[in-house]
XYZ file of C-alpha atoms in Angstrom:
698
model
C 0.697 -37.966 175.040
C 3.947 -36.826 173.383
C 3.571 -33.469 171.680
C 6.473 -34.354 169.385
C 4.604 -37.335 167.956
C 3.990 -36.792 164.263
C 1.167 -37.617 161.926
C 1.694 -40.288 159.226
C 4.670 -39.231 157.031
C 4.074 -37.816 153.564
C 6.842 -38.127 150.977
C 5.665 -35.710 148.279
C 5.563 -31.903 148.362
C 3.602 -30.572 151.338
C 2.646 -27.484 149.340
C 2.717 -27.238 145.552
C 1.553 -23.972 143.965
C 1.473 -23.969 140.164
C 0.799 -20.929 137.948
C -1.441 -19.373 140.600
C -3.368 -16.211 139.720
C -5.548 -14.369 142.255
C -7.811 -11.405 141.531
C -9.999 -9.068 143.552
C -13.126 -7.471 142.156
C -13.592 -3.756 142.794
C -16.318 -1.299 141.906
C -14.755 -0.333 138.578
C -12.433 -3.175 137.497
C -10.834 -6.452 138.558
C -7.447 -6.196 140.284
C -4.943 -8.961 139.413
C -3.044 -9.256 142.715
C -1.044 -12.429 141.952
C -0.150 -13.690 138.470
C 1.506 -16.949 137.358
C 3.002 -17.676 140.797
C 4.620 -21.046 141.471
C 6.535 -22.506 144.416
C 7.029 -25.878 146.097
C 7.571 -26.637 149.790
C 8.899 -30.087 150.693
C 8.399 -31.874 154.054
C 10.344 -30.165 156.844
C 11.402 -27.336 154.514
C 11.110 -23.625 155.313
C 10.315 -21.390 152.326
C 10.748 -17.626 152.655
C 8.616 -15.128 150.725
C 10.097 -11.626 150.394
C 9.219 -8.478 148.481
C 7.845 -4.964 148.888
C 4.389 -4.231 150.334
C 1.749 -4.960 147.734
C 3.778 -7.604 145.900
C 1.289 -10.364 146.808
C 3.033 -12.229 149.662
C 0.096 -12.164 152.073
C -2.360 -12.764 149.216
C -0.554 -16.028 148.419
C -0.807 -17.035 152.094
C -4.530 -16.231 152.189
C -4.946 -18.196 148.958
C -3.393 -21.235 150.626
C -5.780 -20.785 153.558
C -8.662 -20.291 151.063
C -9.566 -17.117 152.937
C -9.636 -14.434 150.242
C -12.858 -12.763 151.366
C -15.986 -12.075 149.354
C -14.323 -10.164 146.536
C -11.223 -12.336 146.128
C -11.017 -15.397 143.913
C -8.464 -17.716 142.355
C -8.547 -17.053 138.605
C -5.989 -19.620 137.485
C -3.575 -22.341 138.551
C -3.753 -24.704 141.495
C -2.735 -24.975 145.166
C -2.075 -28.565 146.202
C -1.620 -29.577 149.827
C -0.216 -33.105 150.139
C -1.355 -33.750 146.589
C -4.943 -32.526 147.096
C -6.118 -29.369 145.338
C -7.328 -26.925 147.994
C -9.247 -24.957 145.358
C -11.530 -27.937 144.720
C -12.280 -28.794 148.358
C -15.651 -28.225 149.969
C -16.066 -25.895 152.956
C -16.321 -28.917 155.244
C -13.069 -30.416 153.926
C -11.307 -27.074 154.372
C -12.557 -26.822 157.960
C -10.992 -30.218 158.674
C -7.621 -29.045 157.339
C -7.436 -25.482 158.699
C -5.878 -25.407 162.155
C -5.233 -29.138 162.074
C -3.082 -29.605 158.943
C -2.410 -25.979 157.964
C -2.000 -23.223 160.561
C -1.244 -19.526 160.203
C 0.449 -17.015 162.512
C -0.296 -13.346 161.874
C 1.768 -10.212 162.466
C -0.322 -8.876 165.367
C -0.749 -11.566 168.075
C -3.723 -9.894 169.782
C -5.700 -10.248 166.543
C -5.519 -14.034 167.049
C -6.348 -14.133 170.762
C -9.726 -13.764 172.453
C -9.286 -11.033 175.103
C -12.137 -12.451 177.189
C -10.741 -16.017 177.483
C -7.866 -17.262 179.586
C -4.826 -18.450 177.650
C -5.178 -22.050 178.815
C -8.788 -22.288 177.623
C -7.832 -20.920 174.196
C -4.993 -23.418 173.833
C -7.073 -26.364 175.052
C -9.780 -25.556 172.484
C -7.493 -26.571 169.627
C -7.070 -30.313 170.399
C -10.649 -30.497 171.721
C -12.019 -29.242 168.374
C -9.553 -30.802 165.938
C -8.732 -34.082 167.698
C -11.776 -34.655 169.912
C -9.759 -34.825 173.134
C -11.300 -34.470 176.544
C -10.808 -31.335 178.638
C -8.254 -32.813 181.055
C -6.056 -34.222 178.284
C -6.321 -30.987 176.261
C -5.214 -28.907 179.276
C -2.293 -31.299 179.818
C -1.197 -30.744 176.207
C -1.671 -26.985 176.614
C 0.660 -26.922 179.589
C 3.208 -29.053 177.756
C 3.366 -26.781 174.731
C 3.600 -23.653 176.916
C 6.794 -25.244 178.247
C 7.886 -25.994 174.658
C 7.630 -22.313 173.702
C 9.857 -21.465 176.691
C 7.431 -19.404 178.727
C 8.212 -19.167 182.462
C 5.728 -20.417 185.077
C 3.362 -22.309 182.725
C 0.608 -22.625 185.336
C 0.442 -18.837 185.767
C 0.473 -18.301 181.985
C -2.427 -20.732 181.467
C -4.545 -18.823 183.991
C -3.685 -15.389 182.562
C -5.667 -13.301 180.098
C -3.888 -12.148 176.908
C -3.618 -8.519 178.064
C -1.615 -9.674 181.093
C 1.205 -10.905 178.843
C 3.876 -8.942 176.992
C 3.940 -8.761 173.199
C 6.632 -11.433 172.965
C 4.703 -13.731 175.323
C 1.505 -13.213 173.316
C 3.321 -14.164 170.107
C 4.684 -17.310 171.764
C 1.140 -18.278 172.772
C -0.042 -17.781 169.186
C 2.817 -20.005 167.981
C 1.869 -22.595 170.612
C -1.758 -22.474 169.468
C -0.734 -22.956 165.839
C 1.430 -25.978 166.731
C -1.071 -27.660 169.084
C -2.299 -30.039 166.365
C 1.181 -30.541 164.879
C 0.272 -29.115 161.441
C 2.175 -30.226 158.360
C 2.351 -26.602 157.127
C 2.794 -23.456 159.214
C 2.368 -20.055 157.530
C 3.990 -17.115 159.326
C 3.072 -13.633 158.074
C 5.608 -11.100 159.453
C 5.460 -12.761 162.907
C 8.169 -10.613 164.527
C 7.737 -7.155 162.935
C 6.172 -5.571 166.041
C 8.677 -7.105 168.481
C 11.972 -5.909 169.929
C 15.100 -7.324 168.324
C 15.940 -9.347 171.465
C 12.432 -10.842 171.595
C 12.607 -11.439 167.844
C 15.799 -13.470 168.278
C 14.081 -15.707 170.818
C 11.017 -16.168 168.601
C 13.172 -17.023 165.556
C 15.161 -19.645 167.466
C 11.897 -21.017 168.866
C 10.289 -21.321 165.416
C 13.341 -23.110 164.017
C 13.580 -25.547 166.943
C 9.874 -26.372 166.990
C 9.824 -26.773 163.210
C 12.528 -29.430 163.531
C 10.865 -31.054 166.550
C 7.472 -31.469 164.878
C 8.733 -31.882 161.282
C 6.626 -28.884 160.246
C 7.083 -27.231 156.853
C 6.949 -23.435 156.864
C 5.992 -20.601 154.558
C 7.728 -17.615 156.192
C 6.656 -14.166 154.933
C 8.961 -11.280 155.785
C 10.540 -8.108 154.407
C 13.614 -8.751 156.586
C 16.223 -10.580 154.488
C 18.358 -11.260 157.561
C 15.490 -13.148 159.196
C 14.942 -15.137 156.003
C 18.602 -16.219 156.072
C 18.255 -17.240 159.736
C 15.059 -19.247 159.346
C 14.621 -20.517 155.782
C 16.081 -23.218 153.559
C 14.690 -21.763 150.352
C 13.685 -18.296 149.174
C 11.135 -16.898 146.744
C 11.420 -13.204 145.801
C 8.148 -11.604 144.667
C 7.577 -8.436 142.650
C 4.241 -7.094 141.403
C 2.446 -10.389 142.006
C 5.057 -12.607 140.328
C 7.836 -14.853 141.595
C 10.916 -13.264 140.014
C 13.594 -15.456 141.633
C 13.592 -18.594 143.758
C 16.142 -21.099 144.972
C 18.265 -22.272 147.865
C 18.537 -19.331 150.254
C 22.355 -19.295 150.339
C 22.602 -19.590 146.549
C 20.162 -16.710 146.016
C 22.019 -14.539 148.555
C 25.470 -15.256 147.096
C 24.520 -15.736 143.457
C 21.444 -13.582 142.854
C 20.254 -13.671 139.264
C 17.439 -11.125 139.068
C 17.886 -7.316 139.028
C 15.153 -6.836 141.633
C 16.862 -9.192 144.110
C 20.099 -7.290 143.568
C 18.301 -3.960 144.047
C 16.809 -5.174 147.361
C 20.257 -6.081 148.702
C 21.697 -2.739 147.599
C 19.007 -0.913 149.583
C 19.727 -2.568 152.967
C 22.672 -1.656 155.237
C 24.949 -4.701 155.296
C 28.188 -4.750 157.349
C 30.637 -2.336 155.761
C 27.972 0.051 154.435
C 28.801 3.675 155.230
C 26.619 6.722 154.689
C 29.552 8.654 153.230
C 31.802 6.131 151.456
C 29.192 3.583 150.302
C 25.673 4.981 150.716
C 22.639 2.812 150.084
C 21.148 2.753 146.602
C 17.357 3.186 146.665
C 15.345 1.509 143.913
C 14.314 4.259 141.459
C 10.670 4.866 140.580
C 7.616 3.427 142.255
C 6.045 0.001 142.634
C 3.422 -0.489 139.854
C -0.249 -0.712 140.814
C -1.753 -4.150 140.065
C -3.920 -2.850 137.207
C -1.112 -0.702 135.741
C 1.652 -3.261 135.254
C 3.946 -2.495 132.305
C 4.214 -4.680 129.246
C 6.845 -7.410 129.429
C 9.010 -7.359 132.547
C 7.154 -5.831 135.496
C 10.440 -4.550 136.944
C 11.549 -3.055 133.605
C 10.807 0.641 134.330
C 13.008 0.493 137.481
C 15.735 -1.831 136.155
C 19.335 -0.769 135.430
C 19.640 -3.501 132.793
C 16.420 -2.795 130.842
C 16.657 -3.106 127.028
C 13.770 -1.519 125.098
C 12.212 -3.744 122.462
C 13.411 -6.850 124.253
C 12.475 -6.658 127.934
C 9.096 -5.089 127.090
C 8.229 -7.250 124.063
C 6.262 -10.020 125.789
C 5.641 -11.713 129.143
C 8.869 -12.990 130.695
C 8.977 -16.714 131.524
C 10.804 -18.291 134.472
C 14.093 -19.931 133.441
C 16.404 -22.248 135.403
C 19.827 -21.054 136.531
C 22.309 -23.683 135.358
C 24.131 -25.711 137.994
C 22.068 -24.674 141.032
C 19.461 -26.453 143.143
C 16.043 -25.473 141.730
C 17.310 -21.908 141.222
C 15.097 -19.960 138.792
C 14.926 -16.378 137.531
C 12.283 -14.403 135.628
C 14.806 -12.335 133.648
C 15.766 -12.573 129.968
C 19.254 -11.182 130.559
C 20.471 -12.885 133.745
C 23.117 -14.834 131.807
C 24.521 -11.651 130.214
C 24.790 -9.381 133.277
C 28.060 -8.935 135.191
C 26.608 -9.317 138.680
C 29.887 -8.377 140.390
C 29.938 -4.810 139.029
C 29.232 -2.099 141.645
C 26.262 0.208 141.036
C 27.056 3.011 138.618
C 24.830 5.561 140.382
C 26.492 5.353 143.822
C 27.773 8.674 145.140
C 30.295 9.339 147.867
C 30.307 12.241 150.322
C 32.841 13.932 152.532
C 32.318 13.356 156.226
C 30.504 16.365 157.612
C 32.352 18.222 160.392
C 30.639 18.051 163.776
C 29.777 21.495 165.183
C 29.328 22.877 168.702
C 27.023 21.442 171.366
C 23.377 22.392 170.693
C 21.645 20.134 173.234
C 22.768 19.105 176.699
C 20.885 16.910 179.182
C 22.197 16.751 182.732
C 21.052 14.125 185.263
C 17.562 14.075 183.780
C 14.924 12.033 185.600
C 11.299 11.399 184.732
C 9.043 9.669 187.282
C 5.302 9.046 187.024
C 3.084 8.612 190.044
C 0.473 5.882 189.601
C -2.480 5.334 191.895
C -1.819 1.844 193.197
C -5.297 1.647 194.750
C -7.171 1.967 191.480
C -4.869 -0.110 189.271
C -2.803 -2.506 191.303
C -4.355 -2.799 194.733
C -2.906 -1.585 197.991
C -2.970 1.856 199.515
C 0.363 3.399 198.613
C 1.154 5.382 195.501
C 3.511 3.642 193.083
C 6.253 5.443 191.169
C 7.239 4.517 187.605
C 10.883 5.451 187.043
C 10.778 5.946 183.270
C 14.147 7.755 183.058
C 17.010 7.580 185.567
C 20.043 9.902 185.375
C 20.051 10.614 181.648
C 23.099 12.709 180.680
C 24.488 13.380 177.201
C 25.393 16.082 174.703
C 24.420 16.408 171.031
C 26.369 18.485 168.518
C 25.397 20.446 165.425
C 25.311 18.217 162.329
C 25.605 15.032 164.386
C 23.459 11.905 164.211
C 23.035 10.456 167.698
C 21.169 7.141 167.757
C 19.195 6.075 170.850
C 18.621 2.318 170.999
C 17.058 -0.140 173.422
C 14.051 -2.379 173.953
C 10.488 -1.187 174.438
C 10.137 0.248 177.927
C 13.745 1.454 178.180
C 12.745 5.140 178.155
C 13.503 6.166 174.537
C 10.060 7.606 173.785
C 9.778 9.203 177.247
C 13.039 11.021 176.560
C 11.591 12.286 173.261
C 8.406 13.522 174.965
C 10.401 15.392 177.603
C 12.628 17.013 174.995
C 9.631 18.057 172.883
C 7.893 19.576 175.921
C 5.001 17.096 175.861
C 6.163 16.059 179.354
C 8.210 17.959 181.938
C 11.081 16.207 183.686
C 11.019 15.376 187.390
C 14.541 16.763 187.869
C 17.671 17.604 185.931
C 18.370 20.087 183.144
C 17.712 20.349 179.411
C 19.834 23.032 177.783
C 18.757 23.838 174.219
C 21.204 26.266 172.607
C 22.289 27.097 176.203
C 18.701 27.921 177.227
C 17.200 25.843 180.075
C 13.843 24.492 178.867
C 13.392 21.627 181.326
C 10.444 23.169 183.206
C 8.780 24.717 180.149
C 5.938 22.636 178.657
C 5.302 22.977 174.944
C 2.310 25.324 175.344
C 4.562 27.838 177.163
C 7.536 27.600 174.797
C 8.065 30.436 172.367
C 7.724 29.880 168.628
C 11.474 29.800 168.030
C 11.987 27.051 170.620
C 9.113 24.954 169.239
C 10.293 25.287 165.643
C 13.906 24.503 166.638
C 13.049 20.995 167.868
C 10.739 18.960 165.645
C 9.774 15.303 165.421
C 9.320 12.723 162.660
C 7.070 9.938 163.889
C 7.075 6.185 163.281
C 3.736 5.897 161.526
C 3.200 8.472 158.766
C -0.441 7.385 158.430
C -1.382 8.738 161.860
C 0.390 12.100 161.687
C -1.324 13.656 158.670
C -4.822 15.154 158.545
C -6.709 12.900 156.077
C -9.016 15.714 154.918
C -6.315 18.335 154.292
C -4.108 18.534 151.199
C -0.366 17.991 151.492
C 0.369 21.606 150.611
C -2.092 22.980 153.151
C -0.607 20.817 155.942
C 2.877 22.188 155.281
C 1.585 25.785 154.971
C -0.244 25.359 158.285
C 3.089 24.486 159.942
C 4.683 27.547 158.319
C 1.890 29.731 159.720
C 2.355 28.333 163.227
C 6.124 28.864 163.065
C 5.663 32.438 161.813
C 7.447 31.740 158.526
C 6.717 34.031 155.555
C 5.207 37.524 155.496
C 2.374 36.634 153.118
C 0.399 33.707 151.737
C 2.435 33.902 148.533
C 5.725 33.600 150.437
C 4.436 30.628 152.414
C 3.188 28.986 149.202
C 6.647 29.401 147.647
C 8.334 28.032 150.777
C 5.970 25.025 150.800
C 7.000 24.180 147.213
C 10.669 24.501 148.202
C 10.075 22.036 151.051
C 8.504 19.559 148.609
C 11.627 19.940 146.481
C 13.756 19.358 149.591
C 12.119 15.979 150.279
C 12.092 15.061 146.563
C 8.320 15.051 146.068
C 6.810 16.425 142.830
C 5.217 19.844 143.348
C 1.939 18.476 141.968
C 1.647 16.513 145.248
C 0.716 19.780 146.995
C -2.871 19.310 145.809
C -3.140 15.667 146.859
C -4.607 14.289 150.081
C -2.756 11.671 152.184
C -4.780 8.683 150.951
C -3.382 9.296 147.472
C 0.202 8.816 148.709
C 2.267 5.724 149.466
C 3.752 5.122 152.926
C 7.158 6.446 151.884
C 5.606 9.541 150.305
C 3.612 10.254 153.483
C 6.779 9.982 155.541
C 8.447 12.522 153.226
C 5.551 14.924 153.872
C 6.120 14.443 157.612
C 9.808 15.269 157.144
C 8.945 18.387 155.071
C 6.598 19.568 157.810
C 9.276 18.974 160.478
C 11.691 21.224 158.578
C 9.100 23.938 157.893
C 10.409 26.114 160.729
C 14.078 25.531 160.021
C 14.476 22.929 162.788
C 17.994 22.688 164.180
C 17.225 19.420 166.015
C 14.985 16.669 164.627
C 13.890 13.713 166.761
C 13.202 10.778 164.412
C 11.244 8.138 166.348
C 11.482 4.886 164.352
C 10.947 6.867 161.116
C 11.568 3.963 158.711
C 10.461 0.859 160.643
C 7.002 0.842 159.000
C 8.442 1.157 155.475
C 9.696 -1.331 152.888
C 13.465 -1.815 152.744
C 13.701 -0.031 149.379
C 11.712 2.942 150.742
C 13.792 2.857 153.953
C 16.919 3.465 151.900
C 15.369 6.455 150.123
C 14.006 8.052 153.331
C 17.230 7.408 155.290
C 19.398 8.947 152.591
C 16.956 11.867 152.325
C 17.452 12.594 156.032
C 21.221 12.431 155.548
C 21.064 14.797 152.553
C 18.945 17.338 154.452
C 21.330 17.058 157.404
C 24.339 17.818 155.176
C 22.553 20.835 153.689
C 21.114 22.307 156.915
C 23.650 21.032 159.518
C 20.733 19.479 161.387
C 21.241 17.518 164.594
C 19.425 14.209 164.220
C 18.349 12.184 167.263
C 17.500 8.841 165.715
C 15.429 6.496 167.917
C 15.448 2.937 166.595
C 15.612 -0.749 167.453
C 17.122 -1.583 164.021
C 20.839 -1.696 164.763
C 21.724 -2.250 161.089
C 20.292 1.177 160.196
C 21.871 2.648 163.336
C 25.311 1.366 162.370
C 24.917 2.791 158.878
C 23.843 6.348 159.667
C 24.850 7.265 163.227
C 27.946 9.116 164.409
C 27.391 8.181 168.037
C 25.147 5.632 169.779
C 23.450 5.805 173.184
C 22.174 2.490 174.569
C 19.351 2.704 177.121
C 18.020 0.048 179.485
C 15.253 0.574 182.041
C 15.751 4.341 182.086
C 19.554 4.187 182.384
C 22.192 5.038 179.787
C 24.281 1.854 179.938
C 26.653 2.689 177.059
C 27.521 5.782 175.043
C 30.199 6.205 172.417
C 31.025 6.569 168.755
C 29.442 4.024 166.431
C 32.744 2.175 166.017
C 33.230 2.042 169.789
C 29.742 0.711 170.537
C 29.769 -1.871 167.736
C 33.177 -3.290 168.733
C 34.254 -4.914 172.001
C 34.408 -4.118 174.834
C 30.630 -3.950 175.102
C 28.201 -3.431 177.923
C 26.596 -6.889 178.385
C 23.255 -5.489 177.192
C 24.804 -3.974 174.067
C 26.466 -7.320 173.390
C 23.076 -9.075 173.555
C 21.452 -6.463 171.297
C 24.158 -6.847 168.644
C 24.011 -10.646 168.757
C 20.263 -10.551 168.096
C 20.431 -8.475 164.889
C 19.619 -10.591 161.806
C 22.123 -9.800 159.038
C 21.477 -10.635 155.387
C 25.042 -11.715 154.646
C 26.209 -15.333 154.408
C 29.760 -14.296 155.386
C 28.616 -13.181 158.850
C 28.638 -15.429 161.891
C 27.187 -14.321 165.219
C 27.630 -15.437 168.789
C 23.927 -15.809 169.616
C 23.024 -14.471 173.060
C 19.271 -14.827 173.567
C 18.150 -12.848 176.615
C 15.879 -14.713 178.984
C 12.809 -12.934 180.308
C 11.467 -9.476 179.567
C 12.710 -6.042 180.557
C 11.700 -5.532 184.254
C 8.910 -3.169 185.224
C 9.955 0.457 185.709
C 7.524 0.477 188.649
C 9.497 -2.213 190.447
C 13.045 -2.163 189.058
C 15.580 -4.663 190.403
C 18.048 -3.476 193.061
C 21.603 -2.744 192.050
C 22.402 -2.946 188.337
C 19.207 -2.602 186.262
C 20.395 -5.346 183.868
C 21.489 -7.892 186.493
C 18.359 -10.073 186.183
C 19.229 -10.941 182.548
C 23.022 -10.590 182.445
C 25.169 -13.578 181.436
C 28.296 -11.931 182.916
C 26.850 -11.432 186.409
C 28.738 -14.393 187.900
C 32.037 -12.735 186.924
C 31.438 -9.913 189.424
C 32.416 -10.802 193.050
C 30.471 -10.343 196.285
C 27.027 -10.009 194.663
C 27.941 -6.436 193.776
C 25.479 -6.399 190.843
C 22.613 -7.191 193.239
C 23.503 -4.419 195.663
C 24.874 -1.359 193.872
C 24.041 0.593 190.748
C 27.304 0.538 188.770
C 29.167 3.780 188.166
C 29.625 5.191 184.673
C 33.177 4.478 183.544
C 35.207 5.822 180.626
C 36.958 3.015 178.745
C 38.269 5.305 176.017
C 37.861 8.893 174.898
C 34.122 9.457 174.594
C 33.236 5.801 175.355
C 31.248 5.322 178.564
C 29.885 2.076 180.041
C 27.775 1.641 183.166
C 28.912 -1.761 184.456
C 30.715 -3.514 187.357
C 32.828 -5.786 185.125
C 36.579 -5.453 185.560
C 38.942 -3.964 182.994
C 40.464 -7.429 182.480
C 37.094 -8.926 181.492
C 36.318 -6.006 179.192
C 39.698 -6.322 177.468
C 39.104 -10.040 176.839
C 35.674 -9.700 175.216
C 35.305 -11.325 171.782
C 33.447 -9.698 168.865
C 29.812 -10.790 168.672
C 29.702 -10.369 164.880
C 32.463 -11.813 162.709
C 32.813 -11.457 158.943
C 34.624 -14.217 157.089
C 37.364 -13.157 154.692
C 36.416 -13.351 151.012
């Protein structure tokens, strides 16, 4: 049987949502989550849904699946799938459609996989249930689609359990499962958020190719505008439960006609953005709660173009944008606004001078011994080489970004620096004091307070039963700040001012704060002891793009004021390019490239850096990229490859003679002042490298 065979063609809209309203009943009142939402998806078309958390994107998807839970209900409008109203179907009719005609892929792949069943059995279940196929034929189809999603060694994958696969492999299996019955509509809810940028690139290309192969229409939900540009034909921007702008994706990107769409683009770091000359512009104010929407335009209180008495007089209808392909905007003034004007509120800053060296790591190594007998079989003890020969310096007032895929050693480096782990060998000099062999419990208060950390998930780092003010005061007590309770109370309020939180928040508990507000509390606590070095481990990856801009610029403002050294760990190279002074690229415990931001983001590149840059989705129609999708996953640190750590995935390996990459770890070479690359490639090849990212002239 040919997996590419399609079901009978359908000429009309695959999905037609008209004036949809969805509400959820709570203990005290009904919550209108989606109001008057409309969109149409044609056969083979990919529609992107974007907007901040809470805008209703996932609620729309669950409405299409008719899976709103016990307290959710559709209060108005219709959802038609191939002309049939899903809201009027019986449970039995919906069961026939779900999985067979409409499939959904969720953000976390393990939530969709049964940990107790082998992958092959889970895949084979789909055609056996939905198409009545026999076991042998279903397993044949399962193997075929595992090949389609580009997984190596299909027979091994089919016999594996989900936990034996990497995150990217698990997501590919979920995609395979969703496509087993060749659905007419595939809904993807943030399918790549938890994945590395290199894995994300492979998944995006896979989704596009399979969509074309099977003629599948897609509803692609994401907060990443670059991904939307890569994947989608059309775009729908949502705000506070409404569709505020929709149209052809290129037309919306180049000719946006709603203030919220414009505000989203101003809050993301596009090529050319600079933290000093053209800093990001965060959206002012906060997202309205569903039951507290303002009168008239929902975006009015945060809009630069708001006109009292007009924008807040009545509900705003959707209006067509003249001359464009189904381009619509929910704004009364879109025909009056000069969309080419730069933002009036943008500030510029002088570049901060870089001070003396405050942190130096010399030949740092971190190995873990693992009992092979208990975990992996065999008698010998295995060694995990998490960090190999890590050497660098960080200066006062500098932002040094550390980038690389999961498993490269970024977080291990942070743990060693913080004293949560001690290094196997090498030196850590903090303000010229060797702290390598001193775990955190033996460090003095000054050392502990000098190096602090801002974590990725603000939800997990705050005590849910303790007020914001008390959590900051507790840090002040530990760091020995203040001679009395009154002094610490005053300092706590100053820290709230520093992170731009109202002082009234001191009496609130974490559940009363948004994600961005919680992250600001984490930053305030990190600076409670006057930290000279702050390790920020993915501090904005869990936040909306508009909140990312505010938190990123807050860190920059605090750095300018306090001359803080910021070690910024991230996989988002767009943010890294925007805020970093220097970039360190890590792969399998090795520093493979180190240099200024301009040096690292321009050729010559280390081959791994080149692949990382090519994988970054950029929300700019002027940008073209030389796509380099890495095959395979990062090797195990327990059994690293001989020679160059990157040689198993390198596209330049054939350019190096005598199998040198297989035999010898390359030396670290200086290509320019301050620019180091660990690679065997010749100077001639480096000098001939082309830019991965090109921006067309306007």
